[in-house]
Coordinates of C-alpha atoms in Angstrom, one line a residue:
M1 CA 0.1 0.0 0.1
T2 CA 1.1 3.6 -0.8
H3 CA -0.2 6.7 1.0
F4 CA -0.6 9.5 -1.8
A5 CA -0.9 12.9 -0.7
V6 CA -2.7 15.0 -3.3
V7 CA -1.8 18.6 -3.9
A8 CA -4.1 20.6 -6.2
P9 CA -5.8 24.1 -6.2
P10 CA -9.0 23.9 -4.1
L11 CA -11.3 24.3 -7.2
P12 CA -14.0 21.7 -8.4
G13 CA -12.5 21.4 -11.9
H14 CA -9.3 20.2 -10.6
I15 CA -10.4 18.3 -7.5
N16 CA -13.4 16.4 -8.9
P17 CA -11.3 14.3 -11.7
L18 CA -8.5 13.8 -8.8
L19 CA -11.2 12.6 -6.6
V20 CA -12.1 9.8 -9.4
L21 CA -8.4 8.9 -9.4
A22 CA -8.5 8.8 -5.7
R23 CA -11.2 6.3 -5.8
E24 CA -9.6 4.0 -8.3
L25 CA -6.4 3.9 -6.2
T26 CA -8.2 3.4 -2.9
A27 CA -10.1 0.5 -4.7
R28 CA -6.5 -1.1 -5.3
G29 CA -5.6 -1.0 -1.8
H30 CA -3.8 2.5 -1.5
R31 CA -4.6 5.4 0.7
V32 CA -5.2 9.0 -0.7
T33 CA -5.3 12.3 1.3
F34 CA -5.9 15.8 -0.3
V35 CA -4.0 18.4 1.4
H36 CA -4.9 22.1 1.2
M37 CA -6.6 24.9 3.3
A38 CA -9.3 23.9 5.8
D39 CA -12.2 25.0 3.8
A40 CA -11.3 22.6 1.0
A41 CA -12.4 19.6 3.0
R42 CA -15.9 20.2 1.7
L43 CA -14.9 19.3 -1.9
I44 CA -13.5 16.0 -0.5
A45 CA -16.0 15.1 2.3
G46 CA -17.9 11.8 1.7
K47 CA -16.2 11.4 -1.8
G48 CA -13.9 8.4 -1.3
A49 CA -10.8 10.2 0.1
E50 CA -9.1 11.7 3.1
F51 CA -8.3 15.4 4.1
A52 CA -5.6 17.0 5.9
P53 CA -5.7 20.8 6.4
V54 CA -2.6 23.0 5.9
G55 CA -2.1 26.7 6.6
E56 CA -5.0 27.2 8.9
K57 CA -3.5 30.3 10.4
D58 CA -3.3 32.1 7.1
Y59 CA -6.5 30.7 5.7
P60 CA -9.3 30.8 8.3
A61 CA -12.8 29.8 7.5
G62 CA -14.2 31.4 4.2
A63 CA -10.8 31.7 2.3
V64 CA -11.7 29.3 -0.3
D65 CA -15.1 31.1 -0.9
A66 CA -13.0 34.1 -1.2
Y67 CA -10.8 32.8 -3.5
V68 CA -13.5 31.5 -5.8
A69 CA -15.2 34.7 -5.8
R70 CA -12.3 36.6 -7.1
L71 CA -11.7 34.1 -9.6
A72 CA -15.3 34.4 -10.8
A73 CA -15.1 37.9 -11.5
P74 CA -11.9 38.6 -13.6
T75 CA -11.7 42.5 -13.9
G76 CA -9.0 43.3 -16.6
L77 CA -5.2 43.3 -16.2
F78 CA -5.2 44.6 -12.7
G79 CA -7.9 41.9 -11.6
L80 CA -5.6 39.3 -13.1
L81 CA -2.5 40.5 -11.6
G82 CA -4.3 40.5 -8.1
T83 CA -5.4 37.0 -8.7
L84 CA -2.0 35.8 -9.5
K85 CA -0.5 37.4 -6.5
V86 CA -3.3 35.5 -4.3
T87 CA -2.4 32.3 -5.7
A88 CA 1.3 32.9 -5.5
A89 CA 0.5 33.6 -1.7
Q90 CA -1.2 30.1 -1.5
T91 CA 1.7 28.4 -3.1
D92 CA 4.0 30.4 -0.6
M93 CA 2.1 28.9 2.3
L94 CA 2.1 25.3 0.9
C95 CA 6.0 25.4 0.4
R96 CA 6.3 26.5 3.9
D97 CA 3.7 24.3 5.8
L98 CA 3.2 21.3 3.5
P99 CA 6.4 19.4 4.4
G100 CA 5.3 19.2 8.0
V101 CA 2.0 18.1 7.1
L102 CA 3.3 15.3 4.7
K103 CA 5.6 13.9 7.5
A104 CA 2.8 14.0 10.1
I105 CA 0.3 12.1 7.9
G106 CA 3.2 9.6 6.6
A107 CA 2.7 10.2 3.1
D108 CA 5.0 7.9 0.8
A109 CA 4.3 9.6 -2.5
V110 CA 2.6 12.8 -3.9
I111 CA 0.4 13.4 -6.8
A112 CA 0.7 17.3 -7.8
D113 CA -1.3 18.8 -10.2
Q114 CA 0.6 20.9 -12.7
T115 CA -1.3 24.0 -11.8
E116 CA 0.0 23.9 -8.2
A117 CA 3.9 24.0 -8.2
A118 CA 4.5 23.5 -4.5
G119 CA 3.5 19.9 -4.7
T120 CA 6.3 18.7 -6.7
L121 CA 8.9 21.3 -5.2
V122 CA 7.9 19.9 -1.6
A123 CA 8.1 16.3 -2.8
R124 CA 11.5 16.6 -4.1
H125 CA 12.6 18.5 -0.9
L126 CA 11.2 15.3 1.1
K127 CA 12.5 13.1 -1.4
L128 CA 9.2 11.4 -2.1
P129 CA 8.1 10.2 -5.5
V130 CA 6.0 12.5 -7.1
V131 CA 3.6 12.1 -10.0
S132 CA 2.3 15.2 -12.0
T133 CA -1.2 15.4 -13.4
A134 CA -2.7 17.7 -16.1
T135 CA -6.3 17.8 -15.4
A136 CA -6.7 20.8 -17.4
L137 CA -4.4 22.0 -20.5
P138 CA -1.0 20.5 -20.2
L139 CA 1.4 23.3 -19.0
N140 CA 4.6 21.8 -20.5
R141 CA 6.5 24.5 -22.3
E142 CA 7.4 24.3 -26.0
I143 CA 8.4 27.2 -28.2
G144 CA 6.3 25.6 -31.2
V145 CA 3.0 25.7 -29.2
P146 CA 1.5 28.9 -27.9
P147 CA 1.3 29.4 -24.2
P148 CA -1.7 27.8 -22.6
F149 CA -3.4 31.1 -21.7
V150 CA -3.7 32.8 -25.1
P151 CA -6.4 32.3 -28.0
W152 CA -3.7 31.9 -30.8
R153 CA -4.0 29.2 -33.4
Y154 CA -1.1 27.0 -34.0
D155 CA 1.3 28.3 -36.3
A156 CA 4.6 26.4 -37.4
S157 CA 5.8 29.4 -39.3
E158 CA 8.7 31.7 -38.4
Q159 CA 6.1 34.3 -37.6
G160 CA 4.1 31.8 -35.3
L161 CA 7.3 31.2 -33.3
V162 CA 8.1 34.8 -32.9
W163 CA 4.5 35.2 -31.5
N164 CA 5.0 32.3 -29.2
K165 CA 8.4 33.8 -27.9
G166 CA 6.5 37.0 -27.2
G167 CA 3.6 35.2 -25.4
Y168 CA 5.9 33.4 -23.1
R169 CA 7.9 36.6 -22.3
I170 CA 4.7 38.1 -21.1
T171 CA 3.6 34.9 -19.4
D172 CA 7.1 34.9 -17.3
L173 CA 6.4 38.6 -16.6
L174 CA 2.9 38.0 -15.1
M175 CA 3.9 35.0 -13.1
R176 CA 7.1 37.0 -11.6
P177 CA 5.3 36.6 -8.1
M178 CA 4.9 33.1 -8.3
R179 CA 8.4 32.6 -9.8
R180 CA 9.9 34.7 -6.9
V181 CA 7.9 32.5 -4.2
L182 CA 9.5 29.2 -6.0
E183 CA 12.9 30.6 -6.2
R184 CA 12.9 31.5 -2.6
H185 CA 11.8 28.1 -1.5
G186 CA 14.0 26.5 -4.0
A187 CA 17.0 28.1 -2.5
A188 CA 16.1 27.1 1.0
F189 CA 15.6 23.6 0.0
G190 CA 18.7 23.7 -2.2
L191 CA 16.7 22.5 -5.3
D192 CA 16.1 24.2 -8.9
P193 CA 12.3 24.7 -8.7
F194 CA 12.1 24.7 -12.7
A195 CA 14.1 21.4 -13.0
D196 CA 12.0 19.2 -15.3
G197 CA 9.7 22.5 -16.1
G198 CA 8.8 22.1 -12.7
F199 CA 6.8 18.9 -13.1
S200 CA 7.6 15.2 -12.1
P201 CA 10.6 13.8 -13.7
L202 CA 8.9 10.3 -13.2
L203 CA 5.4 10.8 -14.8
T204 CA 2.7 13.3 -16.0
V205 CA -0.6 11.7 -16.6
A206 CA -3.2 13.9 -18.5
Q207 CA -6.9 13.6 -19.0
M208 CA -6.8 15.3 -22.5
P209 CA -6.4 13.0 -25.5
K210 CA -3.4 13.9 -28.0
G211 CA -6.1 14.5 -30.6
L212 CA -7.2 17.7 -28.6
D213 CA -3.6 19.2 -28.4
F214 CA -1.4 21.3 -30.9
P215 CA 1.2 19.3 -32.7
R216 CA 4.2 18.8 -30.1
S217 CA 7.5 17.5 -30.5
E218 CA 9.3 18.3 -27.1
L219 CA 7.1 16.4 -24.5
P220 CA 9.2 14.1 -22.2
A221 CA 8.6 10.4 -22.8
T222 CA 7.3 10.3 -19.3
F223 CA 4.4 12.4 -20.5
H224 CA 1.2 10.5 -21.2
Y225 CA -2.1 11.6 -22.7
G226 CA -5.3 9.9 -21.8
S227 CA -9.1 10.4 -21.6
P228 CA -11.5 11.6 -19.0
W229 CA -11.2 10.3 -15.5
R230 CA -14.9 9.2 -14.7
D231 CA -16.3 6.4 -12.7
G232 CA -19.9 7.3 -12.5
A233 CA -19.8 7.9 -8.7
V234 CA -21.6 11.0 -7.1
V235 CA -23.9 11.5 -10.0
P236 CA -27.2 13.3 -8.9
R237 CA -30.2 11.3 -9.6
M238 CA -33.2 13.5 -11.1
D239 CA -36.0 13.4 -13.5
L240 CA -34.9 15.8 -16.4
A241 CA -38.4 15.8 -17.8
L242 CA -37.2 16.5 -21.3
P243 CA -39.4 14.8 -23.6
H244 CA -38.2 14.4 -27.5
V245 CA -39.6 17.1 -29.6
E246 CA -39.7 16.2 -33.2
G247 CA -37.5 18.5 -35.4
M248 CA -36.2 20.4 -32.3
P249 CA -32.8 19.2 -31.6
L250 CA -31.5 19.5 -27.9
L251 CA -28.6 22.0 -27.0
F252 CA -26.8 21.9 -23.6
C253 CA -25.2 25.1 -22.2
S254 CA -22.8 25.3 -19.2
L255 CA -20.5 27.8 -18.0
G256 CA -18.8 25.8 -15.2
T257 CA -18.8 26.3 -11.4
L258 CA -16.9 29.7 -11.6
Q259 CA -18.8 31.5 -14.5
G260 CA -22.5 30.0 -13.8
G261 CA -23.7 33.4 -12.9
R262 CA -23.3 35.0 -16.1
I263 CA -27.1 35.4 -17.0
D264 CA -26.1 37.8 -19.8
L265 CA -24.3 35.1 -21.8
F266 CA -27.1 32.6 -21.0
H267 CA -29.8 35.1 -22.4
K268 CA -27.8 35.4 -25.6
V269 CA -27.3 31.5 -26.0
A270 CA -31.1 31.3 -25.3
F271 CA -32.2 33.5 -27.8
A272 CA -29.6 32.1 -30.4
A273 CA -31.0 28.5 -29.6
R274 CA -34.6 29.8 -30.4
D275 CA -33.3 31.2 -33.8
V276 CA -32.0 28.1 -35.0
G277 CA -35.1 26.1 -33.8
A278 CA -33.3 24.1 -31.0
R279 CA -34.4 23.4 -27.4
L280 CA -31.9 24.7 -24.8
L281 CA -31.1 23.2 -21.3
I282 CA -28.9 25.2 -19.3
A283 CA -27.1 24.0 -16.0
H284 CA -25.8 27.0 -13.9
G285 CA -24.1 25.2 -11.1
G286 CA -26.3 27.0 -8.4
M287 CA -24.7 30.3 -9.3
L288 CA -28.1 31.9 -10.6
S289 CA -30.6 33.2 -8.0
D290 CA -34.2 32.2 -8.4
E291 CA -35.2 35.1 -9.8
E292 CA -32.4 35.0 -12.5
A293 CA -33.3 31.4 -13.0
A294 CA -37.1 32.4 -13.7
Q295 CA -36.2 35.1 -16.2
L296 CA -34.8 32.3 -18.3
S297 CA -37.2 29.9 -17.8
G298 CA -39.5 31.0 -20.6
L299 CA -36.8 30.6 -23.1
A300 CA -34.8 27.3 -21.9
E301 CA -35.0 24.6 -19.4
V302 CA -32.9 25.9 -16.6
R303 CA -31.4 23.7 -13.6
S304 CA -28.7 24.1 -11.2
F305 CA -27.2 20.6 -11.7
V306 CA -27.6 18.1 -14.2
P307 CA -26.2 14.5 -14.7
Q308 CA -24.1 16.1 -17.4
Q309 CA -22.8 12.9 -19.2
E310 CA -26.4 11.5 -19.5
V311 CA -27.6 14.9 -20.9
L312 CA -24.8 15.1 -23.5
K313 CA -25.9 11.6 -24.8
R314 CA -29.2 13.3 -25.9
C315 CA -27.8 16.5 -27.4
A316 CA -27.1 17.7 -31.0
A317 CA -24.5 20.2 -29.8
A318 CA -23.3 22.0 -26.8
V319 CA -22.3 25.7 -26.0
L320 CA -19.5 25.6 -23.2
H321 CA -17.0 28.0 -21.6
C322 CA -14.2 25.5 -22.3
G323 CA -13.6 24.2 -18.8
M324 CA -11.8 20.9 -19.5
N325 CA -14.1 18.4 -17.8
T326 CA -17.2 19.6 -19.5
V327 CA -15.6 19.7 -22.9
L328 CA -14.5 16.1 -22.4
D329 CA -17.6 14.9 -21.4
A330 CA -19.3 16.4 -24.5
L331 CA -16.7 15.0 -26.8
A332 CA -16.8 11.7 -25.2
E333 CA -20.4 11.7 -26.6
G334 CA -19.5 13.0 -29.9
V335 CA -20.9 16.1 -29.3
P336 CA -19.9 19.2 -31.5
L337 CA -19.3 22.5 -29.7
V338 CA -19.6 26.3 -29.6
A339 CA -16.9 27.2 -27.7
M340 CA -17.5 30.5 -25.7
P341 CA -14.3 30.8 -23.7
I342 CA -14.3 33.5 -20.9
A343 CA -11.0 33.5 -18.9
F344 CA -7.9 31.7 -17.6
E345 CA -6.8 28.8 -20.0
Q346 CA -10.4 28.7 -21.7
P347 CA -9.3 30.9 -24.8
A348 CA -6.4 28.4 -25.4
T349 CA -8.7 25.4 -24.9
A350 CA -11.0 26.9 -27.5
A351 CA -8.1 27.4 -30.0
R352 CA -7.4 23.7 -29.7
L353 CA -10.9 22.7 -30.4
A354 CA -11.3 24.8 -33.4
Y355 CA -8.0 23.3 -34.6
A356 CA -9.4 19.5 -34.0
G357 CA -12.4 20.5 -36.1
V358 CA -14.8 20.1 -33.2
A359 CA -16.1 23.6 -32.5
E360 CA -16.9 27.0 -33.8
V361 CA -15.4 29.8 -31.4
V362 CA -17.3 32.6 -30.1
P363 CA -15.5 34.4 -27.5
A364 CA -17.5 35.7 -24.5
G365 CA -16.5 39.1 -25.1
R366 CA -17.7 39.1 -28.6
A367 CA -20.6 37.0 -28.2
S368 CA -23.9 38.2 -29.7
R369 CA -27.3 36.5 -30.5
V370 CA -26.4 36.7 -34.1
R371 CA -22.9 35.4 -33.8
L372 CA -24.1 32.6 -31.7
A373 CA -26.8 31.6 -33.9
N374 CA -24.6 31.4 -36.8
A375 CA -22.0 29.2 -34.9
L376 CA -24.9 27.0 -33.9
R377 CA -26.2 26.6 -37.4
A378 CA -22.8 25.7 -38.3
V379 CA -22.2 22.8 -35.9
L380 CA -25.7 21.6 -36.2
T381 CA -25.7 21.5 -40.2
V382 CA -22.1 20.8 -41.2
P383 CA -21.3 16.9 -40.9
D384 CA -17.4 17.9 -40.6
Y385 CA -17.9 19.1 -37.0
R386 CA -19.7 15.9 -35.7
L387 CA -17.4 13.6 -37.6
A388 CA -14.4 15.4 -35.9
A389 CA -16.1 15.0 -32.6
R390 CA -16.7 11.4 -33.0
R391 CA -13.0 11.0 -34.0
I392 CA -12.1 12.2 -30.8
A393 CA -14.7 10.3 -28.9
D394 CA -13.3 7.2 -30.6
E395 CA -9.8 8.1 -29.5
M396 CA -10.9 8.5 -25.7
A397 CA -12.7 5.5 -25.9
E398 CA -9.5 3.7 -26.3
G399 CA -7.4 5.8 -23.9
G400 CA -8.1 3.8 -20.8
G401 CA -9.3 6.6 -18.7
V402 CA -8.9 6.5 -15.0
K403 CA -7.7 2.7 -14.9
R404 CA -4.7 3.5 -17.1
A405 CA -3.8 6.5 -15.2
A406 CA -3.8 4.5 -12.2
D407 CA -1.9 1.8 -13.9
L408 CA 0.9 4.6 -14.7
I409 CA 1.2 5.8 -11.4
E410 CA 1.6 2.6 -9.6
Q411 CA 4.2 1.7 -12.0
A412 CA 6.0 5.0 -11.5
V413 CA 6.1 5.1 -7.9
A414 CA 7.0 1.3 -7.7
G415 CA 9.9 2.0 -9.8
A416 CA 10.9 5.0 -8.0
S417 CA 10.8 3.0 -4.7
A418 CA 12.8 0.0 -5.9

């Protein structure tokens, strides 16, 4: 038995797939403990893993809600800089306090999401085997690939490389607070925090299939694309009461757990769906008030939560903000997309969806009823979108999902411990 400690941002988009991985590892006889600020315990409770708090002095009750509220309301450059500073402070706390917690719980190995650099650095400091996970876009830097936070198309020309180099320079500038935190703790540990790109030298496992990424030539042999980590657990049971209506395809719209309060975008999508003669189901993740949901109810079916994978089996297309988990669920069912990215890595995900031929892209900042209707008509009527989505679905069906990810993790940790 191995006792795995999981270090990842306290956000459902990262935690939920890692919980699926935790349940698979637990079923194999291992022990899994998530470690983060105390408030994050509610994301783990009753879902098949243990939890250990860290940084309770710096992050008292309400800290996760405050962090999520900040992420849910990006406010331009200054808002982004403030968010990056807050995120760097979390990493600082983890680098400082995580070593003591990992020793106290008796962790034998670490599973560190790529989006939280403290996990890998602290594991190396404690000489524990560490595995990296890419629950969202892979963050491995490669000059031939645009940074994972820009909406640029893949361009292998010299001009494309110039753009990429400039993008990485800007990324480094914005990430300076984080870099300083890692340099300081790396020096204290006697380690280079950016060795191997800051990721595990043993293994990186990704949820995303290769067919959704841009072409790459510099990934290490220890990097493995995959398919969604799903196990059917903790799925809400509900009667959707959505009877078939002849001649009216069903569309699904979700803006995720952070942006589900954007009623303005839901209105535009609802009117666009009406314009193309389709029915619309909106899932807002509990982010709309009852009054706001009632405003939309005359245009669409509106729910807080739905059994997403089951719904998507019945859909002709989906309008998504490009959160990785919802994208993967839709494509696993061969559903073409209208990508409506809002913030963070979502525009970069949308660019990859367009490259794969599975989506029309309408950025949220430029979304209008007319643009969305035109995009919906395209993905509903042009067969190429559905054929491309079916191709990705077939690739994911062969990807092994969470079982293959767990196999790779067990093999890597056993090899490191031998």
